[in-house]
Short mmCIF file of C-alpha atoms in Angstrom, two decimals:
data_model
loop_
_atom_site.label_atom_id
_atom_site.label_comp_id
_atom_site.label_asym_id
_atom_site.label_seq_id
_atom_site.Cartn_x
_atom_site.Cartn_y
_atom_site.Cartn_z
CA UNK A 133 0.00 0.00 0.00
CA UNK A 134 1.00 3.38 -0.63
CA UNK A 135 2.22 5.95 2.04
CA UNK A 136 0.71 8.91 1.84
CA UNK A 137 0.55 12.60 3.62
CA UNK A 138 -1.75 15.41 3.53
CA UNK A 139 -0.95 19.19 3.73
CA UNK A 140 -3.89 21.46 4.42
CA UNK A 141 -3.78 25.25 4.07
CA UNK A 142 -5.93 27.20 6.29
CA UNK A 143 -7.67 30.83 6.08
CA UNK A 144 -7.31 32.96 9.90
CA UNK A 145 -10.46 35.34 9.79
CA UNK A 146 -11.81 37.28 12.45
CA UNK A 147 -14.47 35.65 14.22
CA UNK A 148 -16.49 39.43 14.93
CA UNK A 149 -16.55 40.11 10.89
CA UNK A 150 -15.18 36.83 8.70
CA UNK A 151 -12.51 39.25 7.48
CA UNK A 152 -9.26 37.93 6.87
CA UNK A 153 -6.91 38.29 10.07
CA UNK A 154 -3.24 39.04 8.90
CA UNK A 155 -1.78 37.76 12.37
CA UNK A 156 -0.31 33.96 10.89
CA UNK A 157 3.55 35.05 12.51
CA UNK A 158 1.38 35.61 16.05
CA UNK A 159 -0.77 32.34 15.67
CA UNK A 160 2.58 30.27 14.62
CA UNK A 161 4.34 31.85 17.61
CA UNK A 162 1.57 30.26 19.88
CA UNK A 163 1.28 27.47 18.50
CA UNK A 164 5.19 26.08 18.76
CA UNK A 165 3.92 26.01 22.95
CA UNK A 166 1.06 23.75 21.74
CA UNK A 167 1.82 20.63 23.17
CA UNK A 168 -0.32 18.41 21.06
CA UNK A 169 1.98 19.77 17.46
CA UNK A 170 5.40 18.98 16.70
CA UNK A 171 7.97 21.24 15.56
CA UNK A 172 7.78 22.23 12.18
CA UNK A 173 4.19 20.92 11.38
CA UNK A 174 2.84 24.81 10.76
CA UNK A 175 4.25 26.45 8.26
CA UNK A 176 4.04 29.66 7.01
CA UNK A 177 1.66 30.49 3.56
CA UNK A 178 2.30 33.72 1.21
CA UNK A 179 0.09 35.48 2.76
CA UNK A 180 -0.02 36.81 6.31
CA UNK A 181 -3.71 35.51 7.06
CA UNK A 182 -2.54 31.57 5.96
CA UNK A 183 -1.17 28.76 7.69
CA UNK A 184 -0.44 25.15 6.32
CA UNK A 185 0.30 22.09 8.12
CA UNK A 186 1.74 18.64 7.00
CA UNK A 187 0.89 15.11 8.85
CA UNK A 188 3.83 12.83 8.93
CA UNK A 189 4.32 10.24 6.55
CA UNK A 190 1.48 7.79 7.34
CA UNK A 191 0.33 4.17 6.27
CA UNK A 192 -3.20 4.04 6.81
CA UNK A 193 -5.97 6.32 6.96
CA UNK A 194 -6.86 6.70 10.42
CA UNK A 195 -3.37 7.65 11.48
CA UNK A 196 -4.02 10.37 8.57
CA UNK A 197 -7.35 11.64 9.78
CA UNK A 198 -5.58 11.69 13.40
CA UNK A 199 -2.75 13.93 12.84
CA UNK A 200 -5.46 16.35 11.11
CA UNK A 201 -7.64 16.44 13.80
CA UNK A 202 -5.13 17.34 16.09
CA UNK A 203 -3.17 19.75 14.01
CA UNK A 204 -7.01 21.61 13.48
CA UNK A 205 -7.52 21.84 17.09
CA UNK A 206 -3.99 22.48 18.22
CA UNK A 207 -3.46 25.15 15.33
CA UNK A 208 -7.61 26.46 16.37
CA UNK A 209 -6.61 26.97 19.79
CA UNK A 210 -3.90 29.01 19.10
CA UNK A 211 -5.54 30.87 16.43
CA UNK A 212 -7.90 31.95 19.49
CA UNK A 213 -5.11 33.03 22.04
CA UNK A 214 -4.50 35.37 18.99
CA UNK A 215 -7.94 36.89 18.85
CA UNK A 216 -8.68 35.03 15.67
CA UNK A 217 -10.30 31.62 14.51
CA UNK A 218 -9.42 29.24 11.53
CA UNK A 219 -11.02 28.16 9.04
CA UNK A 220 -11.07 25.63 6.38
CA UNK A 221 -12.84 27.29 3.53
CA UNK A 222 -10.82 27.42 -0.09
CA UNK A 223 -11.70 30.78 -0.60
CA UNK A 224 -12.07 34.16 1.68
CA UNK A 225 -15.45 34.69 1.24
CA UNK A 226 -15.52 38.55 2.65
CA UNK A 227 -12.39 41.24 2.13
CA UNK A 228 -11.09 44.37 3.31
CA UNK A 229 -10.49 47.14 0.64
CA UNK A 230 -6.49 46.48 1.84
CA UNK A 231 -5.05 43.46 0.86
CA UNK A 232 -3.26 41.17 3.05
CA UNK A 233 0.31 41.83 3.85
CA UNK A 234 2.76 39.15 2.23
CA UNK A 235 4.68 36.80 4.49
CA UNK A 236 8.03 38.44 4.60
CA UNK A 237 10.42 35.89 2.88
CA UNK A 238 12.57 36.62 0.14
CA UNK A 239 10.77 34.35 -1.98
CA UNK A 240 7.19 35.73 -1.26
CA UNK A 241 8.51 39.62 -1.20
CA UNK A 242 9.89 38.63 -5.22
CA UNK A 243 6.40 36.83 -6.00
CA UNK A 244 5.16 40.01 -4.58
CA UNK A 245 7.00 42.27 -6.96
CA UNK A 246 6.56 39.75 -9.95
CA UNK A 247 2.82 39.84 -9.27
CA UNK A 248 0.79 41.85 -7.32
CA UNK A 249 -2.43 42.19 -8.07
CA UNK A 250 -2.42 38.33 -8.47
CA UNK A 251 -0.39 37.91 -5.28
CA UNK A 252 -2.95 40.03 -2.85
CA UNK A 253 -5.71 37.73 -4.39
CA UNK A 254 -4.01 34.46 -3.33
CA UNK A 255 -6.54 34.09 -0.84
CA UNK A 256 -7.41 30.60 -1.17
CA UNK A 257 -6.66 27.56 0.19
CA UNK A 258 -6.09 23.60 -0.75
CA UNK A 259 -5.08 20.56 0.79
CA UNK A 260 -2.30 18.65 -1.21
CA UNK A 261 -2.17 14.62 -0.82
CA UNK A 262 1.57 13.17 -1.42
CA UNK A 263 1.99 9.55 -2.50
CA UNK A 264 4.81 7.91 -1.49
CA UNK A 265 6.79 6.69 -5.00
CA UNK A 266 9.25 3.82 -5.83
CA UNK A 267 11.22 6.07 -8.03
CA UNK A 268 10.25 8.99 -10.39
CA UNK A 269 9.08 6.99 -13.13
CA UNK A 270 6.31 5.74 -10.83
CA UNK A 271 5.40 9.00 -10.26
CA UNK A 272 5.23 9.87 -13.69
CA UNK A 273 2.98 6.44 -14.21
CA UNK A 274 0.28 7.79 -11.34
CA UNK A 275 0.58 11.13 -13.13
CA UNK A 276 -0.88 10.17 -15.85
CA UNK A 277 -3.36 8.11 -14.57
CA UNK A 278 -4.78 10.40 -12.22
CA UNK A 279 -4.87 12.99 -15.10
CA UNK A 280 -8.28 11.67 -16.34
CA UNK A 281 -10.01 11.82 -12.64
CA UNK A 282 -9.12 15.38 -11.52
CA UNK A 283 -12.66 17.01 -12.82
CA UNK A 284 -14.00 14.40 -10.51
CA UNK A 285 -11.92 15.27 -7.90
CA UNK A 286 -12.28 19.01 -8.32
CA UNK A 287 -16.26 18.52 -8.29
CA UNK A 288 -16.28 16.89 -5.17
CA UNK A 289 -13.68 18.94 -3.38
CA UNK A 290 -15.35 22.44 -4.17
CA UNK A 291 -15.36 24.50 -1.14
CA UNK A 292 -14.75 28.05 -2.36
CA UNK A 293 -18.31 29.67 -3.65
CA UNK A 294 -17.39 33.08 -1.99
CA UNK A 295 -14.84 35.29 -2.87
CA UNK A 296 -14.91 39.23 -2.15
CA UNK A 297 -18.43 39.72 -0.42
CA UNK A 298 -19.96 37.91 -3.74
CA UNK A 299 -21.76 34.32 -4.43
CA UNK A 300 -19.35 33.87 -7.58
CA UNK A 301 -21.92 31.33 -8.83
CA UNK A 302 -18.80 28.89 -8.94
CA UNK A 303 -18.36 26.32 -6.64
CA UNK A 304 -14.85 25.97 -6.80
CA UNK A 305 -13.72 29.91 -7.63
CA UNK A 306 -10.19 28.61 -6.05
CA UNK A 307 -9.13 26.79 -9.13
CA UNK A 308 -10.22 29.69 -11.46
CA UNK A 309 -7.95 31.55 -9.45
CA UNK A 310 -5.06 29.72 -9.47
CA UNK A 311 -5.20 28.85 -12.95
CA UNK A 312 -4.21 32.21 -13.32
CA UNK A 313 -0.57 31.24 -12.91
CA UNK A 314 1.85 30.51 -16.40
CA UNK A 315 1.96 26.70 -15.16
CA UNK A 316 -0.99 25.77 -13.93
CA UNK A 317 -4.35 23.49 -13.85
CA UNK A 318 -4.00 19.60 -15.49
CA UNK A 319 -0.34 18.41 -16.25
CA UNK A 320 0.31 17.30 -19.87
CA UNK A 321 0.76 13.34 -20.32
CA UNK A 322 4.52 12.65 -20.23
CA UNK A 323 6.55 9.73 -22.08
CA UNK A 324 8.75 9.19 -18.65
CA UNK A 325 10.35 10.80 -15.95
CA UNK A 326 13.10 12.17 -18.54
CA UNK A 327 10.25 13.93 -20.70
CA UNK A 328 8.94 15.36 -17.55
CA UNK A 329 12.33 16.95 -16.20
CA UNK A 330 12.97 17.92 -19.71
CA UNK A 331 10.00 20.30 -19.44
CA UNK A 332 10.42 21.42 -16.49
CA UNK A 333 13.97 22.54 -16.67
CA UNK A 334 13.21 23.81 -19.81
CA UNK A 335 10.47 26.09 -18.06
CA UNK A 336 13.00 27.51 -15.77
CA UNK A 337 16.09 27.81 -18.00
CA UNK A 338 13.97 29.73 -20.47
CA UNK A 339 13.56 32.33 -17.74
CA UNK A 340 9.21 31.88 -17.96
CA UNK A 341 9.47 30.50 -14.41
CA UNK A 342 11.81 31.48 -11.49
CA UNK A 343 12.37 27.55 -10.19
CA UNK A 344 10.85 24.40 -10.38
CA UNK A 345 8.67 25.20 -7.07
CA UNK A 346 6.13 27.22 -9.81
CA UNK A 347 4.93 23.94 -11.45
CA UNK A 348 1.63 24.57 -10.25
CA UNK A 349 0.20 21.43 -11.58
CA UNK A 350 -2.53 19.75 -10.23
CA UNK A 351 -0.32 16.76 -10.30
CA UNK A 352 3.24 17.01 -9.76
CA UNK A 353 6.23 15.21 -8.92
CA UNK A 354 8.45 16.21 -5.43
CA UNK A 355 11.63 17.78 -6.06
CA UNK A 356 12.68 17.25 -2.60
CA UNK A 357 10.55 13.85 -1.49
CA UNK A 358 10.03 10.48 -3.49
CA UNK A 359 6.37 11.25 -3.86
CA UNK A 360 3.84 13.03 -6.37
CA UNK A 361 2.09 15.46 -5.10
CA UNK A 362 -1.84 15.73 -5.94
CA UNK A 363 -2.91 19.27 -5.37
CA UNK A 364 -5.87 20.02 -7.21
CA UNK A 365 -8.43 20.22 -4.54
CA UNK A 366 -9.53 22.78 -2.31
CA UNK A 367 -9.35 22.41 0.99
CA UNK A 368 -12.13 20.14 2.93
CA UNK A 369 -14.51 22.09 5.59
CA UNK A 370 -14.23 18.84 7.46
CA UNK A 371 -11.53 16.91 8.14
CA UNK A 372 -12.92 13.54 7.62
CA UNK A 373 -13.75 14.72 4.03
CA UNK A 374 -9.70 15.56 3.67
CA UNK A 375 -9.27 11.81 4.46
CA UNK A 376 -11.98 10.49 2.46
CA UNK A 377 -10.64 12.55 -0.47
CA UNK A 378 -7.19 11.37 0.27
CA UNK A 379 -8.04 7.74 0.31
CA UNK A 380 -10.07 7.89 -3.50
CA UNK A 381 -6.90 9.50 -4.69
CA UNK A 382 -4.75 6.66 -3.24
CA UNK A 383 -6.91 3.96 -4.65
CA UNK A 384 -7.13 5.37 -7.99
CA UNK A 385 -3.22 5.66 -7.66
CA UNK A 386 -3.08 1.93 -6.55
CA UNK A 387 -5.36 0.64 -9.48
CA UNK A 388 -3.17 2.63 -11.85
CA UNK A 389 0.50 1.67 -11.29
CA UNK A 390 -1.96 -2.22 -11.28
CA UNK A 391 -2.94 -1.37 -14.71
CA UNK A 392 0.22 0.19 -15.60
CA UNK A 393 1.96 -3.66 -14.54
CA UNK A 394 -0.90 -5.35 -16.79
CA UNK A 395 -0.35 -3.26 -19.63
CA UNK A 396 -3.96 -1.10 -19.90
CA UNK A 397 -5.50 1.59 -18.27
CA UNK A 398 -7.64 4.44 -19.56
CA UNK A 399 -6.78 6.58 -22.54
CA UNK A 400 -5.45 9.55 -22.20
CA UNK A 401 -8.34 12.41 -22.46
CA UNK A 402 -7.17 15.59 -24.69
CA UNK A 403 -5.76 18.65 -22.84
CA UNK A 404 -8.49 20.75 -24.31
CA UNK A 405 -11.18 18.19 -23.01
CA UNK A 406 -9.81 17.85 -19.41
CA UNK A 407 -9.03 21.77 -19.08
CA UNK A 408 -12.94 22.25 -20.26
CA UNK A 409 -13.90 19.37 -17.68
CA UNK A 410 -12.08 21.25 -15.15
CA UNK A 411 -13.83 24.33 -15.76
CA UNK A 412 -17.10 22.74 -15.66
CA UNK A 413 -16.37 21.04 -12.60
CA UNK A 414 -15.51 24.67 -10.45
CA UNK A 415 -18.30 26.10 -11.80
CA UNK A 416 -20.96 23.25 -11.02
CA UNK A 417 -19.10 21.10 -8.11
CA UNK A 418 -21.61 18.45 -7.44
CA UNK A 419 -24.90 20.40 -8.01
CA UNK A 420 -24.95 19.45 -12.12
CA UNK A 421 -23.34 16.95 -13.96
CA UNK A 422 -19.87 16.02 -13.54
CA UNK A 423 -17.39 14.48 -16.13
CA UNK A 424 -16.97 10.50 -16.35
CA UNK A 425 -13.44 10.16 -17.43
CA UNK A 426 -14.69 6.26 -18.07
CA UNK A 427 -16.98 6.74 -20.89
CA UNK A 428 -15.69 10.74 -21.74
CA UNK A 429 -19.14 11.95 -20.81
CA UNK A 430 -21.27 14.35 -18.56
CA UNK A 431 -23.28 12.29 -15.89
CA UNK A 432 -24.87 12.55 -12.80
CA UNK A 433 -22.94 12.88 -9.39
CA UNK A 434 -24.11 9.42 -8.25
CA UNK A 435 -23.70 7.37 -11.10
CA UNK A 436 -20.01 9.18 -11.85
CA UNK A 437 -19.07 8.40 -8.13
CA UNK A 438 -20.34 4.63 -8.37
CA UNK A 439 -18.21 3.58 -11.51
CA UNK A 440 -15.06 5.68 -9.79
CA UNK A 441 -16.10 2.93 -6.21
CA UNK A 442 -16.38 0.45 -9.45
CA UNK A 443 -13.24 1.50 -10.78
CA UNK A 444 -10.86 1.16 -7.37
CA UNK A 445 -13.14 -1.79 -5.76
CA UNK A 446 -10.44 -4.42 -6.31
CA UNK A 447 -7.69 -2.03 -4.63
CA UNK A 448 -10.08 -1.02 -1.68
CA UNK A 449 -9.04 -2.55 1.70
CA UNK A 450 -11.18 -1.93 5.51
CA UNK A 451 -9.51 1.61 5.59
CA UNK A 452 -11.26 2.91 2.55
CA UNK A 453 -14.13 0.92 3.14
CA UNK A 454 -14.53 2.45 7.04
CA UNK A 455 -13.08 6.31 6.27
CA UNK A 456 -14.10 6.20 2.40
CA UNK A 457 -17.20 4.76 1.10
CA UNK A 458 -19.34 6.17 4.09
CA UNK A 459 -18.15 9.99 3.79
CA UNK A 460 -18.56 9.84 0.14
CA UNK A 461 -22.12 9.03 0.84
CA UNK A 462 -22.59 11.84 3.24
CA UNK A 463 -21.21 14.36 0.64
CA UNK A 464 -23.62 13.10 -2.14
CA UNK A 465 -26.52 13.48 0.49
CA UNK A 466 -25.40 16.86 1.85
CA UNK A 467 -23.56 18.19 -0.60
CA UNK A 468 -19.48 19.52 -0.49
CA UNK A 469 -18.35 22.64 0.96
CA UNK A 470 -19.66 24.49 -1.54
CA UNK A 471 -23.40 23.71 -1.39
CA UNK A 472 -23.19 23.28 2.25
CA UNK A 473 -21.51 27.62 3.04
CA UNK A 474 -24.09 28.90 0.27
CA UNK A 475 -27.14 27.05 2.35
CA UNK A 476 -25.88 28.28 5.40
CA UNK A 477 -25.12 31.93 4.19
CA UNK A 478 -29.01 31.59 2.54
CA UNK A 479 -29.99 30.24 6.05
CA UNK A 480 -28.46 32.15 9.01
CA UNK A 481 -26.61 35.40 7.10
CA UNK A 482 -23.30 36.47 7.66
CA UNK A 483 -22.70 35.70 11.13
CA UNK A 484 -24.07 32.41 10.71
CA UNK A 485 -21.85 31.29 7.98
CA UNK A 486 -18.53 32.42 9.87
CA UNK A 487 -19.79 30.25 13.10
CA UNK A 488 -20.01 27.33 10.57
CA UNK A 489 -16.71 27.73 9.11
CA UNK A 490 -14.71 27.80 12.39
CA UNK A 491 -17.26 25.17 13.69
CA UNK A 492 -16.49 22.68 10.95
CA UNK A 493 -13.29 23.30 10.81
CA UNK A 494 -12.48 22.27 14.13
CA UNK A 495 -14.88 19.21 14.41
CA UNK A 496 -17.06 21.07 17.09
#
């Protein structure tokens, strides 16, 4: 079985007005005398109202789900020694007519100066799953295997239907955004792991990207880790959907490097195709149709979600089965983050939204 960790970012608002609170150096200051996280699981985010954490490298999914619940109410509690709360929506749904300061690093100050008006409006959030890889041409092997699911993915990870005191009628708005950078949204299919660094070197020698850490893929392989990094989805309200996320992407990894060994697997789907399924999935999450990448059509939710269960069955084992298969069902029902803040804000107004962001967030 594949190892795996997840990295969440996380939005710090404050609790009076849902306004993003620019106090991440005060909240990661309190929370190195949290007892319950270890050194250098929060890190800081380009902005000065984000934090992200990492879980160790884990083997199963309830060690997974465990480190995020504690990191979440660790990081929460500090977040409200600081006067602030966090929150696990993808997008800031309210703003300030100032933007948020930028984390002062060298590397976020030249971002800064590179691109500003796309730099203040990096107010969103995702949660990245890494796979743990036998070497890179694994990677490269799960890459293009996942390339076909991530409209799926996207659909059922939309959490970001807000964004600057506005229903964007998107339920993802956070990928629109951050396809906004030069290398961004699906990956292309690769030969190997040679055609892959050959186009990403090539990116940064040519001077169109500063280094390789601005292949903002949805899939991509470590430079630093023997893993491939899946980072297309925005971050989960609850943290039980972050696991139930990360386990479909495992499986579908599984059943891919599978099909890789028995020589099939499904076709590759044209860049134009999955870029327009991407689209399509932001703007309708789960409320539509979403894209089947098994037949190449639009279908419902439920029947798209039962041939993907279909599709991984023979790599599922109790984990997925227990922290999987039963969450998945409660999304369908409920709906993702998306549905769920725009029925709230319908339901209970400003105020009422914010309480359900930090509530959810936390598990309270």
């Amino acid at each position: 079985m594949l190892t795996l960790g997840i990295e969440e970012e996380y939005l710090l608002l404050d609790p009076a007005t849902g306004l993003p609170a620019a106090r991440a150096a005060q909240v990661r200051r309190a929370a190195g005398l949290q007892p319950a996280l270890e050194h250098g699981e929060v890190q800081r985010e380009l902005l000065q109202a984000q934090l992200e954490v990492a879980t160790p490298v884990c083997r199963d999914l309830e060690e997974a789900g465990g480190h995020l619940l504690r990191m979440r109410l660790a990081l929460g509690e500090a977040a409200r020694q600081e006067g602030c709360r966090l929150a696990a929506c993808a997008a800031a749904p309210f703003n300030d007519r100032l933007p948020v300061p930028v984390t002062d690093t060298v590397r976020y100050r030249t971002m800064h100066t590179d691109t500003r008006l796309l730099t203040d409006e990096q107010l969103i959030t995702g949660m990245h799953v890494h796979l743990g890889i036998p070497d890179r041409a694994a990677g490269v092997t799960v890459m293009n295997g996942l390339r076909p699911w991530l409209p799926l993915l996207i659909a059922l990870a939309a959490n970001s239907p807000l964004w600057q005191n506005t229903d964007t009628g998107f339920a993802s708005w956070r990928t629109l955004v951050f396809g906004r950078w030069p290398v961004s949204g699906p990956p292309p299919v690769f030969d190997d792991a040679g055609d892959y660094d050959r186009l990403t070197t090539l990116l940064v020698e040519s001077g169109l990207i500063r280094d390789l850490g601005q292949v903002y893929w949805h899939i991509r392989l470590s430079e630093h880790f023997p893993t491939v990094e899946i980072r297309a989805m925005d971050v989960q309200l609850r943290a039980d959907e972050a696991v139930m996320l990360a386990g479909l992407v495992r499986a579908l990894a599984t059943r891919t490097l599978a099909d890789a060994d028995a020589e099939r697997g499904i076709p590759p789907i044209e860049q134009e195709v999955l870029s327009a399924a991407v689209w399509h999935s932001a703007r309708y999450g789960c409320t539509g149709t979403v894209f089947d990448p098994l037949s190449g059509r639009l279908t419902n939710p439920d029947d798209a979600v039962a041939r993907l269960l279909d599709h991984t069955g023979p790599m599922t084992d109790s984990g997925v089965d227990r922290h999987v298969v039963p969450v998945l069902h409660r999304l369908l029902r409920e709906g993702n983050g998306a549905a769920r803040q725009l029925r709230r804000l319908r339901s209970a107004g400003r105020d009422g939204l914010v309480e359900m962001l930090i509530d959810q967030t936390t598990g309270v």
